[in-house]
Amino acid sequence: MCCDDRVIVSYYRWLQNGLKPEKIDVSLITHLILGFCVVQDDGSIGEGETHGERSYGAVVALKRKNPKLKVLLSVGGGGNHSGFVTMVKNDDLLNKFVESALKLIEQHSLDGLDLDWEFPSGPREKARFATLLDRLREAFDKHPMRPLLTVAVPAQSPLVNGGYDVPKIAKAVDLVLIMSYDLHMYKWYLPFTGHNAPLLPGKKEFSYFKTLNIRHSAKLWAKRGVPKNKLVIGVPTYGLTWKLLFKWWTGPWAPAIGIGPNGGYTSYPKVLNMLSTNTGRAFWDKVSHSPYVITSDKTWISYDDEDSIRAKVKFVREAQYAGIMCFSLNCDDWSGECGRENFPLHKTIHSELLLTDRL
């Protein structure tokens, strides 16, 4: 794939972490996805956390800075599952959803729609989700604006197999965005640390756990039938945190007693501040190409830095996937508060992904 054809898709959540639209460096991305709208009881699309018209206008206005930028609206996101379940069961509600999507796109000069249903499951929802995408594709193709249609999908094979008719999805959408993060999270039945978005499996991982990495997820979706020029590989700018059980057992798969501060999440600038103030110490897992931080209060943090992002982008470039999806603009060091340039992770993605392919 020519470097000019590659995409850099990034999600933006309205004013989260203080990031205003005018502060976004839109030269670094090809697609901006504003999240997240919700499916309402009547099947129409509600504003959700986007704050509606105010945010739509401000984000679309960024196209003045980068006329090639594509701006999409995302429906769904974590915690917005039930609206999809009800809507896809009923043809009238499904048609209302399609009608509502086109109306929003027309009214606000958007370039398309992203669906982030987390997650369809079972034969019925699997079939009806494919039907929804087919109906959207048909309606979008008939519309003079020819809106884009993208879908955010899981990386884990049980979720893929249980909820996605991959060949039909591949035919209906323009891009498939793999959410190849949250691959290891604290759970009461799995109380161990692990990398949020490892490129490769860890040294101690076996069986199912050996599949929880970016390389496996990308190959899984390609093998199921998505062309590589539609597959976009997700990377996070946020980190996940655990509370360690022991001070002396601190690597990946160390026992943990719960999530860390701030609900188990952190941002890249917060990690950088820990390192600059010596309240945390960074380590590098050379097997999975992933950094992590251990703090003095026994907090374990999985995150991504420029080096891990560089390794992932190199993989995407050399394997000829369509590009990178980043979640999100808000959790990068967008202000440069940590003494570096602003949006350092996005700048790494941009500079590495658009390199001419090496022999």
mmCIF file of C-alpha atoms in Angstrom:
data_model
loop_
_atom_site.group_PDB
_atom_site.id
_atom_site.type_symbol
_atom_site.label_atom_id
_atom_site.label_comp_id
_atom_site.label_asym_id
_atom_site.label_seq_id
_atom_site.Cartn_x
_atom_site.Cartn_y
_atom_site.Cartn_z
ATOM 1 C CA MET A 1 0.000 0.000 0.000
ATOM 2 C CA CYS A 2 1.286 3.452 -0.920
ATOM 3 C CA CYS A 3 2.040 5.646 2.099
ATOM 4 C CA ASP A 4 -0.331 8.290 0.683
ATOM 5 C CA ASP A 5 -3.234 5.825 0.972
ATOM 6 C CA ARG A 6 -2.735 5.080 4.663
ATOM 7 C CA VAL A 7 -5.160 6.391 7.234
ATOM 8 C CA ILE A 8 -4.706 7.762 10.732
ATOM 9 C CA VAL A 9 -8.067 7.642 12.482
ATOM 10 C CA SER A 10 -8.412 9.192 15.925
ATOM 11 C CA TYR A 11 -11.330 9.360 18.319
ATOM 12 C CA TYR A 12 -12.147 12.626 20.073
ATOM 13 C CA ARG A 13 -14.379 12.969 23.134
ATOM 14 C CA TRP A 14 -15.852 16.433 23.606
ATOM 15 C CA LEU A 15 -13.720 18.470 26.057
ATOM 16 C CA GLN A 16 -12.453 15.360 27.882
ATOM 17 C CA ASN A 17 -9.173 16.141 29.695
ATOM 18 C CA GLY A 18 -9.700 19.789 28.733
ATOM 19 C CA LEU A 19 -9.018 19.292 25.024
ATOM 20 C CA LYS A 20 -10.942 21.847 22.968
ATOM 21 C CA PRO A 21 -11.387 21.239 19.229
ATOM 22 C CA GLU A 22 -9.277 24.242 18.265
ATOM 23 C CA LYS A 23 -6.288 22.693 20.066
ATOM 24 C CA ILE A 24 -6.345 19.533 17.911
ATOM 25 C CA ASP A 25 -3.504 19.296 15.411
ATOM 26 C CA VAL A 26 -5.506 18.033 12.451
ATOM 27 C CA SER A 27 -2.401 17.834 10.257
ATOM 28 C CA LEU A 28 -1.598 14.593 12.099
ATOM 29 C CA ILE A 29 -4.753 12.659 11.196
ATOM 30 C CA THR A 30 -6.841 11.739 8.167
ATOM 31 C CA HIS A 31 -10.087 10.902 9.995
ATOM 32 C CA LEU A 32 -11.514 12.360 13.213
ATOM 33 C CA ILE A 33 -14.318 10.443 14.911
ATOM 34 C CA LEU A 34 -16.420 12.332 17.458
ATOM 35 C CA GLY A 35 -17.790 10.077 20.169
ATOM 36 C CA PHE A 36 -20.204 9.021 21.422
ATOM 37 C CA CYS A 37 -23.834 9.293 20.377
ATOM 38 C CA VAL A 38 -26.452 6.828 21.594
ATOM 39 C CA VAL A 39 -29.334 4.836 20.130
ATOM 40 C CA GLN A 40 -32.608 6.183 21.520
ATOM 41 C CA ASP A 41 -35.776 4.243 22.290
ATOM 42 C CA ASP A 42 -37.377 5.206 18.967
ATOM 43 C CA GLY A 43 -34.323 4.050 16.989
ATOM 44 C CA SER A 44 -33.030 7.547 16.274
ATOM 45 C CA ILE A 45 -29.546 8.759 17.169
ATOM 46 C CA GLY A 46 -29.266 10.889 20.322
ATOM 47 C CA GLU A 47 -26.413 13.255 21.140
ATOM 48 C CA GLY A 48 -25.119 11.249 24.129
ATOM 49 C CA GLU A 49 -21.846 12.670 25.412
ATOM 50 C CA THR A 50 -21.148 14.671 22.235
ATOM 51 C CA HIS A 51 -23.296 17.648 23.357
ATOM 52 C CA GLY A 52 -24.909 17.760 19.943
ATOM 53 C CA GLU A 53 -24.880 20.717 17.583
ATOM 54 C CA ARG A 54 -22.255 22.671 19.500
ATOM 55 C CA SER A 55 -19.669 19.932 19.125
ATOM 56 C CA TYR A 56 -20.657 18.940 15.589
ATOM 57 C CA GLY A 57 -20.078 22.461 14.289
ATOM 58 C CA ALA A 58 -16.800 22.952 16.143
ATOM 59 C CA VAL A 59 -15.339 19.667 14.936
ATOM 60 C CA VAL A 60 -16.482 20.035 11.325
ATOM 61 C CA ALA A 61 -14.909 23.521 11.341
ATOM 62 C CA LEU A 62 -11.504 21.833 11.703
ATOM 63 C CA LYS A 63 -11.757 20.940 8.015
ATOM 64 C CA ARG A 64 -10.816 24.564 7.303
ATOM 65 C CA LYS A 65 -7.372 23.765 8.704
ATOM 66 C CA ASN A 66 -7.141 20.433 6.881
ATOM 67 C CA PRO A 67 -9.545 20.262 3.912
ATOM 68 C CA LYS A 68 -8.723 16.578 3.417
ATOM 69 C CA LEU A 69 -9.850 15.690 6.948
ATOM 70 C CA LYS A 70 -12.839 13.343 7.220
ATOM 71 C CA VAL A 71 -15.110 13.923 10.224
ATOM 72 C CA LEU A 72 -17.363 11.087 11.377
ATOM 73 C CA LEU A 73 -19.819 10.657 14.208
ATOM 74 C CA SER A 74 -19.593 7.529 16.357
ATOM 75 C CA VAL A 75 -22.620 5.816 17.862
ATOM 76 C CA GLY A 76 -22.086 3.510 20.814
ATOM 77 C CA GLY A 77 -18.952 3.218 22.897
ATOM 78 C CA GLY A 78 -18.548 1.328 26.133
ATOM 79 C CA GLY A 79 -21.739 1.220 28.191
ATOM 80 C CA ASN A 80 -24.094 2.018 25.300
ATOM 81 C CA HIS A 81 -24.983 -1.572 24.424
ATOM 82 C CA SER A 82 -28.703 -1.805 25.151
ATOM 83 C CA GLY A 83 -29.873 0.706 22.542
ATOM 84 C CA PHE A 84 -28.364 -1.379 19.755
ATOM 85 C CA VAL A 85 -29.918 -4.587 21.095
ATOM 86 C CA THR A 86 -33.427 -3.133 21.002
ATOM 87 C CA MET A 87 -33.001 -1.304 17.693
ATOM 88 C CA VAL A 88 -31.662 -4.155 15.554
ATOM 89 C CA LYS A 89 -34.508 -6.487 16.587
ATOM 90 C CA ASN A 90 -37.145 -4.295 14.966
ATOM 91 C CA ASP A 91 -37.179 -3.324 11.283
ATOM 92 C CA ASP A 92 -39.035 -0.074 11.954
ATOM 93 C CA LEU A 93 -36.483 1.003 14.555
ATOM 94 C CA LEU A 94 -33.616 -0.073 12.319
ATOM 95 C CA ASN A 95 -34.975 1.982 9.429
ATOM 96 C CA LYS A 96 -35.434 4.931 11.786
ATOM 97 C CA PHE A 97 -31.775 4.636 12.753
ATOM 98 C CA VAL A 98 -30.672 4.747 9.100
ATOM 99 C CA GLU A 99 -32.926 7.731 8.444
ATOM 100 C CA SER A 100 -31.585 9.515 11.539
ATOM 101 C CA ALA A 101 -27.977 8.876 10.501
ATOM 102 C CA LEU A 102 -28.498 10.420 7.077
ATOM 103 C CA LYS A 103 -30.291 13.406 8.588
ATOM 104 C CA LEU A 104 -27.403 14.112 10.981
ATOM 105 C CA ILE A 105 -24.827 13.758 8.224
ATOM 106 C CA GLU A 106 -26.733 16.153 5.962
ATOM 107 C CA GLN A 107 -27.517 18.746 8.632
ATOM 108 C CA HIS A 108 -23.983 19.001 9.968
ATOM 109 C CA SER A 109 -21.898 18.338 6.829
ATOM 110 C CA LEU A 110 -20.353 15.219 8.347
ATOM 111 C CA ASP A 111 -18.372 12.769 6.241
ATOM 112 C CA GLY A 112 -19.808 9.599 7.678
ATOM 113 C CA LEU A 113 -20.832 7.366 10.551
ATOM 114 C CA ASP A 114 -18.916 5.012 12.838
ATOM 115 C CA LEU A 115 -20.642 2.195 14.728
ATOM 116 C CA ASP A 116 -19.079 1.106 18.021
ATOM 117 C CA TRP A 117 -21.441 -1.523 19.430
ATOM 118 C CA GLU A 118 -19.694 -3.218 22.363
ATOM 119 C CA PHE A 119 -20.651 -5.982 21.610
ATOM 120 C CA PRO A 120 -23.191 -7.968 19.587
ATOM 121 C CA SER A 121 -23.405 -11.587 20.712
ATOM 122 C CA GLY A 122 -25.267 -14.690 19.650
ATOM 123 C CA PRO A 123 -26.635 -15.694 16.232
ATOM 124 C CA ARG A 124 -29.569 -13.250 16.275
ATOM 125 C CA GLU A 125 -27.560 -10.120 17.060
ATOM 126 C CA LYS A 126 -24.777 -11.264 14.749
ATOM 127 C CA ALA A 127 -27.193 -11.498 11.807
ATOM 128 C CA ARG A 128 -29.081 -8.310 12.625
ATOM 129 C CA PHE A 129 -25.914 -6.242 13.024
ATOM 130 C CA ALA A 130 -24.853 -7.345 9.542
ATOM 131 C CA THR A 131 -28.317 -6.351 8.298
ATOM 132 C CA LEU A 132 -27.960 -2.910 9.895
ATOM 133 C CA LEU A 133 -24.639 -2.360 8.142
ATOM 134 C CA ASP A 134 -26.111 -3.536 4.827
ATOM 135 C CA ARG A 135 -29.008 -1.068 5.149
ATOM 136 C CA LEU A 136 -26.651 1.775 5.992
ATOM 137 C CA ARG A 137 -24.389 0.905 3.072
ATOM 138 C CA GLU A 138 -27.326 0.809 0.667
ATOM 139 C CA ALA A 139 -28.653 4.160 1.888
ATOM 140 C CA PHE A 140 -25.219 5.798 1.899
ATOM 141 C CA ASP A 141 -24.452 4.629 -1.640
ATOM 142 C CA LYS A 142 -27.684 6.189 -2.904
ATOM 143 C CA HIS A 143 -26.993 9.508 -1.208
ATOM 144 C CA PRO A 144 -25.183 12.213 -3.208
ATOM 145 C CA MET A 145 -22.727 12.815 -0.329
ATOM 146 C CA ARG A 146 -21.660 9.136 -0.373
ATOM 147 C CA PRO A 147 -20.964 9.086 3.385
ATOM 148 C CA LEU A 148 -18.291 6.828 4.833
ATOM 149 C CA LEU A 149 -19.226 3.888 7.052
ATOM 150 C CA THR A 150 -16.771 2.519 9.602
ATOM 151 C CA VAL A 151 -17.125 -0.012 12.394
ATOM 152 C CA ALA A 152 -15.122 -0.441 15.600
ATOM 153 C CA VAL A 153 -14.653 -4.119 16.411
ATOM 154 C CA PRO A 154 -13.110 -6.210 19.202
ATOM 155 C CA ALA A 155 -9.704 -7.843 19.078
ATOM 156 C CA GLN A 156 -10.545 -10.917 21.161
ATOM 157 C CA SER A 157 -11.427 -14.031 19.159
ATOM 158 C CA PRO A 158 -14.444 -15.165 21.287
ATOM 159 C CA LEU A 159 -16.123 -11.796 20.724
ATOM 160 C CA VAL A 160 -15.287 -11.823 17.015
ATOM 161 C CA ASN A 161 -16.570 -15.361 16.494
ATOM 162 C CA GLY A 162 -19.708 -14.859 18.567
ATOM 163 C CA GLY A 163 -20.977 -11.550 17.227
ATOM 164 C CA TYR A 164 -19.626 -10.669 13.795
ATOM 165 C CA ASP A 165 -20.471 -11.924 10.307
ATOM 166 C CA VAL A 166 -17.081 -10.815 9.060
ATOM 167 C CA PRO A 167 -17.495 -11.312 5.271
ATOM 168 C CA LYS A 168 -20.740 -9.303 5.273
ATOM 169 C CA ILE A 169 -19.213 -6.600 7.449
ATOM 170 C CA ALA A 170 -16.167 -6.380 5.182
ATOM 171 C CA LYS A 171 -18.420 -5.861 2.180
ATOM 172 C CA ALA A 172 -20.561 -3.184 3.851
ATOM 173 C CA VAL A 173 -18.019 -0.869 5.464
ATOM 174 C CA ASP A 174 -15.198 1.364 4.289
ATOM 175 C CA LEU A 175 -12.920 0.672 7.257
ATOM 176 C CA VAL A 176 -12.789 -1.892 10.067
ATOM 177 C CA LEU A 177 -11.232 -0.372 13.194
ATOM 178 C CA ILE A 178 -9.809 -3.068 15.489
ATOM 179 C CA MET A 179 -9.939 -2.079 19.155
ATOM 180 C CA SER A 180 -6.689 -3.870 19.905
ATOM 181 C CA TYR A 181 -6.426 -2.551 23.450
ATOM 182 C CA ASP A 182 -7.931 -3.445 26.836
ATOM 183 C CA LEU A 183 -6.421 -6.862 26.116
ATOM 184 C CA HIS A 184 -5.371 -7.292 29.743
ATOM 185 C CA MET A 185 -7.457 -5.647 32.458
ATOM 186 C CA TYR A 186 -7.929 -6.342 36.151
ATOM 187 C CA LYS A 187 -10.813 -8.701 36.818
ATOM 188 C CA TRP A 188 -11.687 -10.459 40.052
ATOM 189 C CA TYR A 189 -11.309 -13.814 38.312
ATOM 190 C CA LEU A 190 -8.034 -12.768 36.645
ATOM 191 C CA PRO A 191 -6.173 -10.755 39.304
ATOM 192 C CA PHE A 192 -2.900 -10.240 37.451
ATOM 193 C CA THR A 193 -1.143 -7.404 35.662
ATOM 194 C CA GLY A 194 -0.758 -7.398 31.884
ATOM 195 C CA HIS A 195 -0.114 -5.137 28.934
ATOM 196 C CA ASN A 196 -2.984 -3.037 27.628
ATOM 197 C CA ALA A 197 -2.045 -3.382 23.951
ATOM 198 C CA PRO A 198 0.988 -5.634 23.420
ATOM 199 C CA LEU A 199 2.285 -6.023 19.902
ATOM 200 C CA LEU A 200 3.337 -9.636 20.549
ATOM 201 C CA PRO A 201 2.513 -12.286 23.175
ATOM 202 C CA GLY A 202 4.475 -12.272 26.403
ATOM 203 C CA LYS A 203 7.057 -14.868 27.306
ATOM 204 C CA LYS A 204 4.829 -16.532 29.912
ATOM 205 C CA GLU A 205 1.613 -16.494 27.882
ATOM 206 C CA PHE A 206 0.057 -19.655 26.505
ATOM 207 C CA SER A 207 -3.239 -20.949 25.089
ATOM 208 C CA TYR A 208 -5.902 -18.203 24.819
ATOM 209 C CA PHE A 209 -3.645 -15.631 26.471
ATOM 210 C CA LYS A 210 -1.167 -16.031 23.629
ATOM 211 C CA THR A 211 -3.813 -14.541 21.303
ATOM 212 C CA LEU A 212 -4.206 -11.307 23.270
ATOM 213 C CA ASN A 213 -1.939 -9.123 21.182
ATOM 214 C CA ILE A 214 -2.096 -6.830 18.180
ATOM 215 C CA ARG A 215 -0.418 -9.149 15.705
ATOM 216 C CA HIS A 216 -2.838 -11.996 16.386
ATOM 217 C CA SER A 217 -5.909 -9.749 16.267
ATOM 218 C CA ALA A 218 -4.916 -8.211 12.941
ATOM 219 C CA LYS A 219 -4.281 -11.623 11.407
ATOM 220 C CA LEU A 220 -7.587 -12.922 12.803
ATOM 221 C CA TRP A 221 -9.667 -10.245 11.082
ATOM 222 C CA ALA A 222 -7.706 -10.606 7.843
ATOM 223 C CA LYS A 223 -8.141 -14.391 7.914
ATOM 224 C CA ARG A 224 -11.885 -14.020 8.522
ATOM 225 C CA GLY A 225 -12.203 -12.031 5.309
ATOM 226 C CA VAL A 226 -11.447 -8.320 5.758
ATOM 227 C CA PRO A 227 -9.078 -7.016 3.053
ATOM 228 C CA LYS A 228 -5.931 -5.492 4.502
ATOM 229 C CA ASN A 229 -6.690 -2.179 2.829
ATOM 230 C CA LYS A 230 -9.776 -1.913 5.071
ATOM 231 C CA LEU A 231 -8.143 -3.059 8.323
ATOM 232 C CA VAL A 232 -7.075 -0.305 10.718
ATOM 233 C CA ILE A 233 -5.122 -1.314 13.825
ATOM 234 C CA GLY A 234 -6.007 0.353 17.125
ATOM 235 C CA VAL A 235 -3.485 1.747 19.594
ATOM 236 C CA PRO A 236 -4.229 3.489 22.908
ATOM 237 C CA THR A 237 -2.913 6.752 24.301
ATOM 238 C CA TYR A 238 -4.360 5.949 27.730
ATOM 239 C CA GLY A 239 -2.922 3.567 30.298
ATOM 240 C CA LEU A 240 -4.437 0.933 32.579
ATOM 241 C CA THR A 241 -3.561 0.601 36.257
ATOM 242 C CA TRP A 242 -3.464 -2.208 38.812
ATOM 243 C CA LYS A 243 -2.775 -2.306 42.549
ATOM 244 C CA LEU A 244 0.006 -4.811 43.228
ATOM 245 C CA LEU A 245 -0.225 -7.437 45.953
ATOM 246 C CA PHE A 246 3.530 -7.524 46.574
ATOM 247 C CA LYS A 247 6.298 -4.930 46.256
ATOM 248 C CA TRP A 248 8.758 -7.564 45.109
ATOM 249 C CA TRP A 249 6.620 -9.205 42.388
ATOM 250 C CA THR A 250 6.247 -6.521 39.774
ATOM 251 C CA GLY A 251 6.469 -7.788 36.190
ATOM 252 C CA PRO A 252 3.688 -8.762 33.789
ATOM 253 C CA TRP A 253 1.410 -11.383 35.379
ATOM 254 C CA ALA A 254 2.233 -10.130 38.872
ATOM 255 C CA PRO A 255 -0.608 -10.721 41.371
ATOM 256 C CA ALA A 256 -2.900 -7.713 41.843
ATOM 257 C CA ILE A 257 -5.580 -6.885 44.400
ATOM 258 C CA GLY A 258 -7.595 -4.413 42.327
ATOM 259 C CA ILE A 259 -7.542 -1.554 39.871
ATOM 260 C CA GLY A 260 -5.307 1.434 40.454
ATOM 261 C CA PRO A 261 -6.299 5.091 40.984
ATOM 262 C CA ASN A 262 -8.784 7.012 38.808
ATOM 263 C CA GLY A 263 -10.943 3.994 38.098
ATOM 264 C CA GLY A 264 -8.048 2.011 36.673
ATOM 265 C CA TYR A 265 -7.236 4.458 33.858
ATOM 266 C CA THR A 266 -4.604 7.118 33.278
ATOM 267 C CA SER A 267 -3.384 9.380 30.474
ATOM 268 C CA TYR A 268 0.018 9.691 28.833
ATOM 269 C CA PRO A 269 0.873 13.079 30.417
ATOM 270 C CA LYS A 270 0.070 11.695 33.863
ATOM 271 C CA VAL A 271 2.514 8.843 33.264
ATOM 272 C CA LEU A 272 5.171 11.278 32.044
ATOM 273 C CA ASN A 273 4.669 13.408 35.149
ATOM 274 C CA MET A 274 5.188 10.351 37.359
ATOM 275 C CA LEU A 275 8.448 9.613 35.595
ATOM 276 C CA SER A 276 9.687 13.213 35.704
ATOM 277 C CA THR A 277 8.978 13.505 39.446
ATOM 278 C CA ASN A 278 10.486 10.085 40.218
ATOM 279 C CA THR A 279 7.236 8.783 41.705
ATOM 280 C CA GLY A 280 7.316 5.971 39.168
ATOM 281 C CA ARG A 281 9.964 3.906 37.417
ATOM 282 C CA ALA A 282 9.646 2.731 33.803
ATOM 283 C CA PHE A 283 10.482 -0.749 32.517
ATOM 284 C CA TRP A 284 10.493 -2.232 29.015
ATOM 285 C CA ASP A 285 9.171 -5.674 28.082
ATOM 286 C CA LYS A 286 11.316 -6.495 25.067
ATOM 287 C CA VAL A 287 9.269 -9.583 24.176
ATOM 288 C CA SER A 288 5.897 -7.857 23.748
ATOM 289 C CA HIS A 289 7.403 -4.438 22.905
ATOM 290 C CA SER A 290 5.555 -2.766 25.775
ATOM 291 C CA PRO A 291 6.530 -0.345 28.554
ATOM 292 C CA TYR A 292 5.159 -0.333 32.075
ATOM 293 C CA VAL A 293 5.608 1.737 35.217
ATOM 294 C CA ILE A 294 5.792 0.738 38.861
ATOM 295 C CA THR A 295 5.158 3.406 41.485
ATOM 296 C CA SER A 296 6.270 3.627 45.094
ATOM 297 C CA ASP A 297 2.712 2.957 46.306
ATOM 298 C CA LYS A 298 2.530 -0.382 44.431
ATOM 299 C CA THR A 299 0.588 0.853 41.410
ATOM 300 C CA TRP A 300 1.362 -0.996 38.160
ATOM 301 C CA ILE A 301 0.690 0.904 34.929
ATOM 302 C CA SER A 302 0.549 -0.424 31.385
ATOM 303 C CA TYR A 303 0.854 2.368 28.839
ATOM 304 C CA ASP A 304 2.261 3.217 25.417
ATOM 305 C CA ASP A 305 5.176 5.541 24.696
ATOM 306 C CA GLU A 306 6.872 6.658 21.500
ATOM 307 C CA ASP A 307 8.987 3.490 21.327
ATOM 308 C CA SER A 308 6.066 1.059 21.623
ATOM 309 C CA ILE A 309 3.985 3.120 19.193
ATOM 310 C CA ARG A 310 6.889 3.115 16.748
ATOM 311 C CA ALA A 311 7.081 -0.694 16.893
ATOM 312 C CA LYS A 312 3.342 -1.034 16.257
ATOM 313 C CA VAL A 313 3.358 1.398 13.364
ATOM 314 C CA LYS A 314 6.291 -0.426 11.814
ATOM 315 C CA PHE A 315 4.300 -3.661 12.021
ATOM 316 C CA VAL A 316 1.275 -2.037 10.354
ATOM 317 C CA ARG A 317 3.399 -0.495 7.625
ATOM 318 C CA GLU A 318 5.343 -3.645 6.814
ATOM 319 C CA ALA A 319 2.269 -5.909 6.946
ATOM 320 C CA GLN A 320 0.434 -3.540 4.581
ATOM 321 C CA TYR A 321 -2.595 -2.794 6.753
ATOM 322 C CA ALA A 322 -4.636 0.326 6.020
ATOM 323 C CA GLY A 323 -3.378 2.350 8.938
ATOM 324 C CA ILE A 324 -3.684 3.201 12.617
ATOM 325 C CA MET A 325 -6.687 4.040 14.768
ATOM 326 C CA CYS A 326 -5.861 5.914 17.957
ATOM 327 C CA PHE A 327 -7.983 6.073 21.082
ATOM 328 C CA SER A 328 -7.887 8.902 21.796
ATOM 329 C CA LEU A 329 -6.718 12.434 21.051
ATOM 330 C CA ASN A 330 -7.707 13.429 24.586
ATOM 331 C CA CYS A 331 -5.254 11.134 26.400
ATOM 332 C CA ASP A 332 -2.161 12.106 24.409
ATOM 333 C CA ASP A 333 -0.041 14.951 25.832
ATOM 334 C CA TRP A 334 -2.000 17.376 23.668
ATOM 335 C CA SER A 335 -0.719 20.520 25.402
ATOM 336 C CA GLY A 336 2.943 19.513 25.613
ATOM 337 C CA GLU A 337 2.726 20.018 29.381
ATOM 338 C CA CYS A 338 5.466 17.497 30.057
ATOM 339 C CA GLY A 339 8.173 19.463 28.305
ATOM 340 C CA ARG A 340 7.855 17.681 24.982
ATOM 341 C CA GLU A 341 6.037 18.740 21.842
ATOM 342 C CA ASN A 342 2.265 18.507 21.828
ATOM 343 C CA PHE A 343 0.592 15.274 20.695
ATOM 344 C CA PRO A 344 3.863 13.263 20.871
ATOM 345 C CA LEU A 345 2.185 9.887 20.304
ATOM 346 C CA HIS A 346 0.170 11.125 17.345
ATOM 347 C CA LYS A 347 3.268 12.752 15.889
ATOM 348 C CA THR A 348 5.117 9.449 16.181
ATOM 349 C CA ILE A 349 2.278 7.657 14.391
ATOM 350 C CA HIS A 350 2.195 10.268 11.635
ATOM 351 C CA SER A 351 5.936 10.363 11.002
ATOM 352 C CA GLU A 352 6.373 6.584 11.089
ATOM 353 C CA LEU A 353 3.260 5.532 9.181
ATOM 354 C CA LEU A 354 3.787 7.885 6.280
ATOM 355 C CA LEU A 355 7.365 6.804 5.692
ATOM 356 C CA THR A 356 8.089 5.340 2.288
ATOM 357 C CA ASP A 357 8.000 1.550 2.560
ATOM 358 C CA ARG A 358 11.410 0.075 3.213
ATOM 359 C CA LEU A 359 12.713 -2.842 1.225
#
